[in-house]
Amino acid sequence: MPAHADAAPPVQALVSYLEHEAQPMIVMDPDYNILAANTAYQRQFGTADRPYLGHKCYRVSHHYDVPCDQAGEHCPMKRAFELKGPDRVLHIHHTPRGPEHVDVELRPILGADGQVVAYVERLTTVRHASARASQAGLVGRSPAFNSALEAVQRVARSELPVLLQGESGTGKELFARAVHEASDRREGPLVVVDCSGLPETLFESELFGHEKGAFTGAQHRKPGLVETAAGGTLFLDEIGDVPLGMQVKLLRLIESGTFRRVGATETQQADFRLVAATHKPLQQMVADGSFRQDLYYRIAAFPIFLPPLRERADDIPLLVDSFLQRGGKAAQRLVIQPAAMARLQAHDWPGNIRELRNVLERARLFADDGIVRPEHLPEWLHAPRQVLAPTAASPAVPEPAADAEICRLVAEGRLSRREMAEQLGLSERTFYRRLKALGLS
């Protein structure tokens, strides 16, 4: 295995260990120099024209001239040095294939005197999201997108229930699929249940199945979606729309891990990982009595807040390129004029990614020469933004959207109450009232 000639003795002792690891791994000294790399790293990240041994990790991975923290990013080496323990972060690395999301886990190696003598870094490429234009799946590289993706990476390998919260059109089903594909259940099915599309009379039968003769029209036994999800993931989309009468049965399923088909007497064991999603403010619904508090606490073990597109303006060109690649033949691939792109980036996108996709599909029909121009975009998209002065009676951010944003900011814990209120365009008093209504005060 290649190693830097000046590698310290503890580093040399790690070399043979790294070779047994299937994941790409490197060893670095406290001055950010890469001292050694296993075969998996060489195969995935190294090429003849990409030297890395003896080079700074931030130059190789990010093309930075300074360490990550000095370039405005989280530096796991700095954090690991402070903690004298491991640190983990999601970064975008430059690779032979282009920019990619990489889950970085870094551990310090301590000498006999307790001082850090080297670091071991494990790199896991995130396969279910792309930092480049892509014809399928999650696409993005903005800080807000990366924060949500990092949360997915954190929770995926556990069995904790995940609650995806965000406005309509933010890609909740794609994030649910990302949780599934990064989990140990990825070989099993991902079963999607649209809770908003099921009337209460059919909800129980669809979810749990039914026996022959259980009700009029039940001419044969039918397995439910819970059975279908065995060994995989059950995704309850728009769980905020589940009727109160069904919420208690859903709670029993989650708590006991058992269920009964409609018309059956025997109990069956469930085997699924739960992911739920909603655009509704569930904590406010709990306060209003329209959503069970005990069910909320069961499904919200690990909430992930999905950012609206207006917080991902830097991702719009990437998303546009992705959508223009999709839905057409290679010979009909479209390009977009800079003036048209500027229009798209100036819009607030209340319908989020779904709205952007629809606008581009419409533009495709007018771009006969393969070029999307400003005149191919809807007239309403050209109107300037209307910015209303925030007041206590009329917050700058619509209330449902503000609730999701408040929850995200509180979960991040980076800002004071006053700073969060200012970011949302609310008075501090109005912001405090929203905190109380959401049970976050």
CSV table of N, CA and C in Angstrom, one decimal, residues 131-242:
chain,number,residue,atom,x,y,z
A,131,ALA,N,-25.1,15.8,-6.9
A,131,ALA,CA,-24.7,17.2,-6.8
A,131,ALA,C,-24.5,17.7,-8.2
A,132,ARG,N,-24.9,16.9,-9.2
A,132,ARG,CA,-24.9,17.4,-10.6
A,132,ARG,C,-26.2,17.2,-11.2
A,133,ALA,N,-26.5,17.7,-12.4
A,133,ALA,CA,-27.7,17.5,-13.1
A,133,ALA,C,-27.9,16.0,-13.3
A,134,SER,N,-29.1,15.5,-13.0
A,134,SER,CA,-29.4,14.1,-13.1
A,134,SER,C,-30.8,13.8,-13.6
A,135,GLN,N,-30.9,12.7,-14.3
A,135,GLN,CA,-32.2,12.4,-14.9
A,135,GLN,C,-33.2,11.7,-13.9
A,136,ALA,N,-32.8,11.5,-12.7
A,136,ALA,CA,-33.7,10.9,-11.7
A,136,ALA,C,-33.2,11.2,-10.3
A,137,GLY,N,-34.1,11.1,-9.3
A,137,GLY,CA,-33.8,11.2,-7.9
A,137,GLY,C,-33.5,12.6,-7.4
A,138,LEU,N,-33.0,12.7,-6.2
A,138,LEU,CA,-32.8,14.0,-5.5
A,138,LEU,C,-31.6,14.7,-6.2
A,139,VAL,N,-31.7,16.0,-6.3
A,139,VAL,CA,-30.7,16.8,-6.9
A,139,VAL,C,-30.5,18.1,-6.1
A,140,GLY,N,-29.3,18.4,-5.7
A,140,GLY,CA,-29.1,19.6,-5.0
A,140,GLY,C,-27.7,19.7,-4.4
A,141,ARG,N,-27.2,20.9,-4.1
A,141,ARG,CA,-26.0,21.0,-3.4
A,141,ARG,C,-25.9,22.3,-2.5
A,142,SER,N,-27.1,23.0,-2.3
A,142,SER,CA,-27.1,24.1,-1.5
A,142,SER,C,-27.0,23.7,0.0
A,143,PRO,N,-26.6,24.6,0.8
A,143,PRO,CA,-26.5,24.3,2.3
A,143,PRO,C,-27.8,23.8,2.9
A,144,ALA,N,-29.0,24.3,2.5
A,144,ALA,CA,-30.2,23.9,3.0
A,144,ALA,C,-30.5,22.4,2.6
A,145,PHE,N,-30.3,22.1,1.3
A,145,PHE,CA,-30.5,20.8,0.8
A,145,PHE,C,-29.5,19.8,1.5
A,146,ASN,N,-28.2,20.2,1.6
A,146,ASN,CA,-27.3,19.3,2.2
A,146,ASN,C,-27.6,19.0,3.7
A,147,SER,N,-28.2,20.0,4.4
A,147,SER,CA,-28.5,19.8,5.8
A,147,SER,C,-29.6,18.7,5.9
A,148,ALA,N,-30.6,18.7,5.0
A,148,ALA,CA,-31.6,17.7,5.0
A,148,ALA,C,-31.0,16.3,4.6
A,149,LEU,N,-30.2,16.3,3.6
A,149,LEU,CA,-29.5,15.1,3.1
A,149,LEU,C,-28.7,14.5,4.2
A,150,GLU,N,-28.0,15.3,5.0
A,150,GLU,CA,-27.1,14.8,6.0
A,150,GLU,C,-28.0,14.2,7.1
A,151,ALA,N,-29.1,14.7,7.4
A,151,ALA,CA,-30.0,14.1,8.4
A,151,ALA,C,-30.5,12.8,7.9
A,152,VAL,N,-30.8,12.6,6.6
A,152,VAL,CA,-31.1,11.3,6.1
A,152,VAL,C,-30.0,10.3,6.3
A,153,GLN,N,-28.8,10.7,6.1
A,153,GLN,CA,-27.6,9.8,6.3
A,153,GLN,C,-27.5,9.4,7.7
A,154,ARG,N,-27.8,10.3,8.6
A,154,ARG,CA,-27.6,10.0,10.0
A,154,ARG,C,-28.6,9.0,10.5
A,155,VAL,N,-29.9,9.1,10.0
A,155,VAL,CA,-30.9,8.2,10.6
A,155,VAL,C,-31.2,7.0,9.8
A,156,ALA,N,-30.7,6.9,8.6
A,156,ALA,CA,-31.1,5.8,7.7
A,156,ALA,C,-30.8,4.4,8.2
A,157,ARG,N,-29.7,4.2,8.8
A,157,ARG,CA,-29.3,2.9,9.2
A,157,ARG,C,-30.0,2.4,10.5
A,158,SER,N,-30.6,3.3,11.2
A,158,SER,CA,-31.4,3.0,12.4
A,158,SER,C,-32.8,2.5,12.0
A,159,GLU,N,-33.5,2.1,13.0
A,159,GLU,CA,-34.9,1.7,12.8
A,159,GLU,C,-35.9,2.8,13.3
A,160,LEU,N,-35.4,4.0,13.7
A,160,LEU,CA,-36.2,5.1,14.2
A,160,LEU,C,-37.2,5.5,13.1
A,161,PRO,N,-38.5,5.8,13.6
A,161,PRO,CA,-39.4,6.4,12.7
A,161,PRO,C,-38.9,7.8,12.2
A,162,VAL,N,-39.2,8.1,11.0
A,162,VAL,CA,-38.7,9.4,10.5
A,162,VAL,C,-40.0,10.2,10.0
A,163,LEU,N,-40.0,11.5,10.4
A,163,LEU,CA,-41.1,12.4,10.0
A,163,LEU,C,-40.5,13.5,9.1
A,164,LEU,N,-40.9,13.5,7.8
A,164,LEU,CA,-40.5,14.5,6.9
A,164,LEU,C,-41.5,15.6,6.9
A,165,GLN,N,-41.0,16.8,7.2
A,165,GLN,CA,-41.9,18.0,7.2
A,165,GLN,C,-41.5,19.0,6.3
A,166,GLY,N,-42.4,19.6,5.5
A,166,GLY,CA,-42.1,20.6,4.5
A,166,GLY,C,-43.3,21.0,3.7
A,167,GLU,N,-43.2,22.0,3.0
A,167,GLU,CA,-44.3,22.5,2.2
A,167,GLU,C,-44.6,21.5,1.0
A,168,SER,N,-45.8,21.6,0.5
A,168,SER,CA,-46.1,20.8,-0.7
A,168,SER,C,-45.1,21.0,-1.8
A,169,GLY,N,-44.7,20.0,-2.5
A,169,GLY,CA,-43.8,20.1,-3.6
A,169,GLY,C,-42.3,20.1,-3.3
A,170,THR,N,-42.0,19.8,-2.0
A,170,THR,CA,-40.5,19.9,-1.7
A,170,THR,C,-39.8,18.6,-1.9
A,171,GLY,N,-40.5,17.6,-2.4
A,171,GLY,CA,-39.9,16.3,-2.7
A,171,GLY,C,-39.9,15.3,-1.5
A,172,LYS,N,-41.0,15.2,-0.8
A,172,LYS,CA,-41.0,14.4,0.4
A,172,LYS,C,-40.9,12.9,0.0
A,173,GLU,N,-41.6,12.5,-1.1
A,173,GLU,CA,-41.5,11.1,-1.5
A,173,GLU,C,-40.0,10.7,-1.9
A,174,LEU,N,-39.4,11.6,-2.6
A,174,LEU,CA,-38.0,11.3,-3.0
A,174,LEU,C,-37.1,11.2,-1.7
A,175,PHE,N,-37.3,12.0,-0.7
A,175,PHE,CA,-36.5,11.9,0.5
A,175,PHE,C,-36.9,10.6,1.2
A,176,ALA,N,-38.1,10.2,1.2
A,176,ALA,CA,-38.5,8.9,1.8
A,176,ALA,C,-37.8,7.8,1.1
A,177,ARG,N,-37.7,7.9,-0.2
A,177,ARG,CA,-37.0,6.8,-0.9
A,177,ARG,C,-35.5,6.9,-0.6
A,178,ALA,N,-35.0,8.0,-0.3
A,178,ALA,CA,-33.5,8.1,0.0
A,178,ALA,C,-33.3,7.5,1.4
A,179,VAL,N,-34.2,7.7,2.3
A,179,VAL,CA,-34.1,7.0,3.6
A,179,VAL,C,-34.1,5.5,3.5
A,180,HIS,N,-35.0,5.0,2.6
A,180,HIS,CA,-35.2,3.6,2.4
A,180,HIS,C,-33.9,3.0,1.7
A,181,GLU,N,-33.4,3.7,0.7
A,181,GLU,CA,-32.3,3.2,-0.1
A,181,GLU,C,-31.0,3.2,0.7
A,182,ALA,N,-30.9,4.1,1.7
A,182,ALA,CA,-29.7,4.2,2.6
A,182,ALA,C,-29.8,3.3,3.8
A,183,SER,N,-30.9,2.6,4.0
A,183,SER,CA,-31.2,1.8,5.2
A,183,SER,C,-30.8,0.3,4.9
A,184,ASP,N,-30.8,-0.4,6.0
A,184,ASP,CA,-30.5,-1.9,5.9
A,184,ASP,C,-31.7,-2.6,5.3
A,185,ARG,N,-32.8,-2.0,5.1
A,185,ARG,CA,-34.0,-2.6,4.5
A,185,ARG,C,-34.1,-2.3,3.0
A,186,ARG,N,-33.0,-1.8,2.4
A,186,ARG,CA,-33.1,-1.3,1.0
A,186,ARG,C,-33.5,-2.5,0.0
A,187,GLU,N,-33.2,-3.7,0.4
A,187,GLU,CA,-33.5,-4.9,-0.5
A,187,GLU,C,-35.0,-5.2,-0.4
A,188,GLY,N,-35.7,-4.7,0.6
A,188,GLY,CA,-37.1,-4.9,0.7
A,188,GLY,C,-37.9,-3.8,0.0
A,189,PRO,N,-39.3,-3.9,0.0
A,189,PRO,CA,-40.1,-2.9,-0.7
A,189,PRO,C,-40.2,-1.6,0.0
A,190,LEU,N,-40.5,-0.6,-0.8
A,190,LEU,CA,-40.9,0.7,-0.3
A,190,LEU,C,-42.4,0.9,-0.7
A,191,VAL,N,-43.2,0.8,0.3
A,191,VAL,CA,-44.7,0.9,0.0
A,191,VAL,C,-45.2,2.3,0.4
A,192,VAL,N,-45.8,3.0,-0.6
A,192,VAL,CA,-46.3,4.4,-0.4
A,192,VAL,C,-47.8,4.3,-0.2
A,193,VAL,N,-48.2,5.0,0.9
A,193,VAL,CA,-49.6,5.1,1.2
A,193,VAL,C,-50.0,6.6,1.2
A,194,ASP,N,-50.8,7.0,0.3
A,194,ASP,CA,-51.3,8.4,0.2
A,194,ASP,C,-52.5,8.5,1.1
A,195,CYS,N,-52.2,9.0,2.3
A,195,CYS,CA,-53.2,9.1,3.3
A,195,CYS,C,-54.3,10.1,2.9
A,196,SER,N,-54.0,11.1,2.1
A,196,SER,CA,-55.0,12.1,1.7
A,196,SER,C,-55.9,11.6,0.7
A,197,GLY,N,-55.6,10.5,0.0
A,197,GLY,CA,-56.4,9.9,-1.1
A,197,GLY,C,-57.3,8.8,-0.6
A,198,LEU,N,-57.2,8.4,0.7
A,198,LEU,CA,-58.0,7.3,1.1
A,198,LEU,C,-59.2,7.8,2.0
A,199,PRO,N,-60.4,7.5,1.6
A,199,PRO,CA,-61.6,7.8,2.5
A,199,PRO,C,-61.5,6.9,3.7
A,200,GLU,N,-62.1,7.4,4.8
A,200,GLU,CA,-62.0,6.7,6.1
A,200,GLU,C,-62.6,5.3,6.0
A,201,THR,N,-63.6,5.2,5.2
A,201,THR,CA,-64.3,3.9,5.1
A,201,THR,C,-63.3,2.8,4.5
A,202,LEU,N,-62.3,3.2,3.7
A,202,LEU,CA,-61.4,2.3,3.0
A,202,LEU,C,-60.1,2.2,3.7
A,203,PHE,N,-59.8,3.2,4.6
A,203,PHE,CA,-58.4,3.3,5.1
A,203,PHE,C,-58.0,2.0,5.8
A,204,GLU,N,-58.8,1.5,6.7
A,204,GLU,CA,-58.4,0.3,7.5
A,204,GLU,C,-58.2,-0.9,6.6
A,205,SER,N,-59.1,-1.1,5.6
A,205,SER,CA,-59.0,-2.2,4.7
A,205,SER,C,-57.8,-2.1,3.9
A,206,GLU,N,-57.4,-0.9,3.4
A,206,GLU,CA,-56.3,-0.8,2.5
A,206,GLU,C,-55.0,-1.0,3.3
A,207,LEU,N,-55.0,-0.5,4.6
A,207,LEU,CA,-53.8,-0.6,5.4
A,207,LEU,C,-53.6,-2.0,5.9
A,208,PHE,N,-54.6,-2.6,6.5
A,208,PHE,CA,-54.5,-3.9,7.2
A,208,PHE,C,-54.9,-5.1,6.3
A,209,GLY,N,-55.6,-4.8,5.2
A,209,GLY,CA,-56.2,-5.9,4.5
A,209,GLY,C,-57.5,-6.4,5.0
A,210,HIS,N,-58.1,-7.4,4.3
A,210,HIS,CA,-59.4,-7.9,4.8
A,210,HIS,C,-59.6,-9.3,4.5
A,211,GLU,N,-60.5,-10.0,5.2
A,211,GLU,CA,-60.8,-11.4,4.9
A,211,GLU,C,-62.0,-11.5,4.0
A,212,LYS,N,-62.1,-12.6,3.3
A,212,LYS,CA,-63.3,-12.9,2.5
A,212,LYS,C,-64.5,-12.7,3.3
A,213,GLY,N,-65.5,-12.0,2.8
A,213,GLY,CA,-66.8,-11.8,3.4
A,213,GLY,C,-66.8,-10.8,4.6
A,214,ALA,N,-65.7,-10.1,4.8
A,214,ALA,CA,-65.6,-9.1,5.9
A,214,ALA,C,-66.6,-8.0,5.7
A,215,PHE,N,-66.9,-7.7,4.5
A,215,PHE,CA,-67.9,-6.6,4.2
A,215,PHE,C,-68.5,-6.9,2.8
A,216,THR,N,-69.5,-6.2,2.5
A,216,THR,CA,-70.1,-6.4,1.1
A,216,THR,C,-69.1,-6.1,0.0
A,217,GLY,N,-68.9,-7.0,-0.8
A,217,GLY,CA,-68.0,-6.8,-1.9
A,217,GLY,C,-66.6,-7.4,-1.7
A,218,ALA,N,-66.4,-7.9,-0.4
A,218,ALA,CA,-65.1,-8.6,-0.1
A,218,ALA,C,-65.2,-10.0,-0.5
A,219,GLN,N,-64.9,-10.3,-1.8
A,219,GLN,CA,-65.1,-11.7,-2.3
A,219,GLN,C,-63.9,-12.6,-2.1
A,220,HIS,N,-62.8,-12.0,-1.7
A,220,HIS,CA,-61.6,-12.8,-1.4
A,220,HIS,C,-60.7,-12.1,-0.4
A,221,ARG,N,-59.8,-12.9,0.2
A,221,ARG,CA,-58.9,-12.3,1.1
A,221,ARG,C,-57.9,-11.4,0.4
A,222,LYS,N,-57.7,-10.2,1.0
A,222,LYS,CA,-56.7,-9.2,0.4
A,222,LYS,C,-55.7,-8.8,1.4
A,223,PRO,N,-54.4,-9.0,1.1
A,223,PRO,CA,-53.4,-8.5,2.0
A,223,PRO,C,-53.4,-6.9,2.0
A,224,GLY,N,-53.1,-6.3,3.1
A,224,GLY,CA,-53.0,-4.9,3.2
A,224,GLY,C,-51.6,-4.4,2.9
A,225,LEU,N,-51.5,-3.0,2.9
A,225,LEU,CA,-50.2,-2.4,2.6
A,225,LEU,C,-49.2,-2.7,3.7
A,226,VAL,N,-49.6,-2.9,4.9
A,226,VAL,CA,-48.7,-3.2,6.0
A,226,VAL,C,-48.0,-4.5,5.7
A,227,GLU,N,-48.8,-5.5,5.2
A,227,GLU,CA,-48.2,-6.8,4.9
A,227,GLU,C,-47.3,-6.7,3.7
A,228,THR,N,-47.7,-5.9,2.7
A,228,THR,CA,-46.9,-5.7,1.5
A,228,THR,C,-45.5,-5.1,1.8
A,229,ALA,N,-45.5,-4.3,2.9
A,229,ALA,CA,-44.2,-3.6,3.3
A,229,ALA,C,-43.3,-4.5,4.1
A,230,ALA,N,-43.6,-5.7,4.3
A,230,ALA,CA,-42.8,-6.6,5.2
A,230,ALA,C,-41.4,-6.7,4.7
A,231,GLY,N,-40.5,-6.4,5.6
A,231,GLY,CA,-39.0,-6.4,5.3
A,231,GLY,C,-38.5,-5.1,4.7
A,232,GLY,N,-39.4,-4.2,4.5
A,232,GLY,CA,-39.1,-2.9,3.9
A,232,GLY,C,-39.5,-1.7,4.7
A,233,THR,N,-40.0,-0.7,3.9
A,233,THR,CA,-40.3,0.6,4.5
A,233,THR,C,-41.8,1.0,4.1
A,234,LEU,N,-42.5,1.4,5.1
A,234,LEU,CA,-43.9,1.9,4.9
A,234,LEU,C,-43.9,3.4,5.0
A,235,PHE,N,-44.2,4.0,3.9
A,235,PHE,CA,-44.2,5.5,3.8
A,235,PHE,C,-45.6,6.0,3.8
A,236,LEU,N,-46.0,6.7,4.9
A,236,LEU,CA,-47.3,7.3,5.1
A,236,LEU,C,-47.2,8.8,4.7
A,237,ASP,N,-47.6,9.0,3.4
A,237,ASP,CA,-47.6,10.4,2.9
A,237,ASP,C,-48.8,11.2,3.4
A,238,GLU,N,-48.6,12.4,3.7
A,238,GLU,CA,-49.6,13.3,4.3
A,238,GLU,C,-50.4,12.6,5.4
A,239,ILE,N,-49.6,12.3,6.4
A,239,ILE,CA,-50.1,11.6,7.6
A,239,ILE,C,-51.0,12.5,8.4
A,240,GLY,N,-50.9,13.8,8.2
A,240,GLY,CA,-51.8,14.8,8.9
A,240,GLY,C,-53.2,14.7,8.4
A,241,ASP,N,-53.5,14.0,7.3
A,241,ASP,CA,-54.9,13.8,6.8
A,241,ASP,C,-55.5,12.5,7.4
A,242,VAL,N,-54.8,11.7,8.2
A,242,VAL,CA,-55.4,10.5,8.7
A,242,VAL,C,-56.6,10.9,9.7
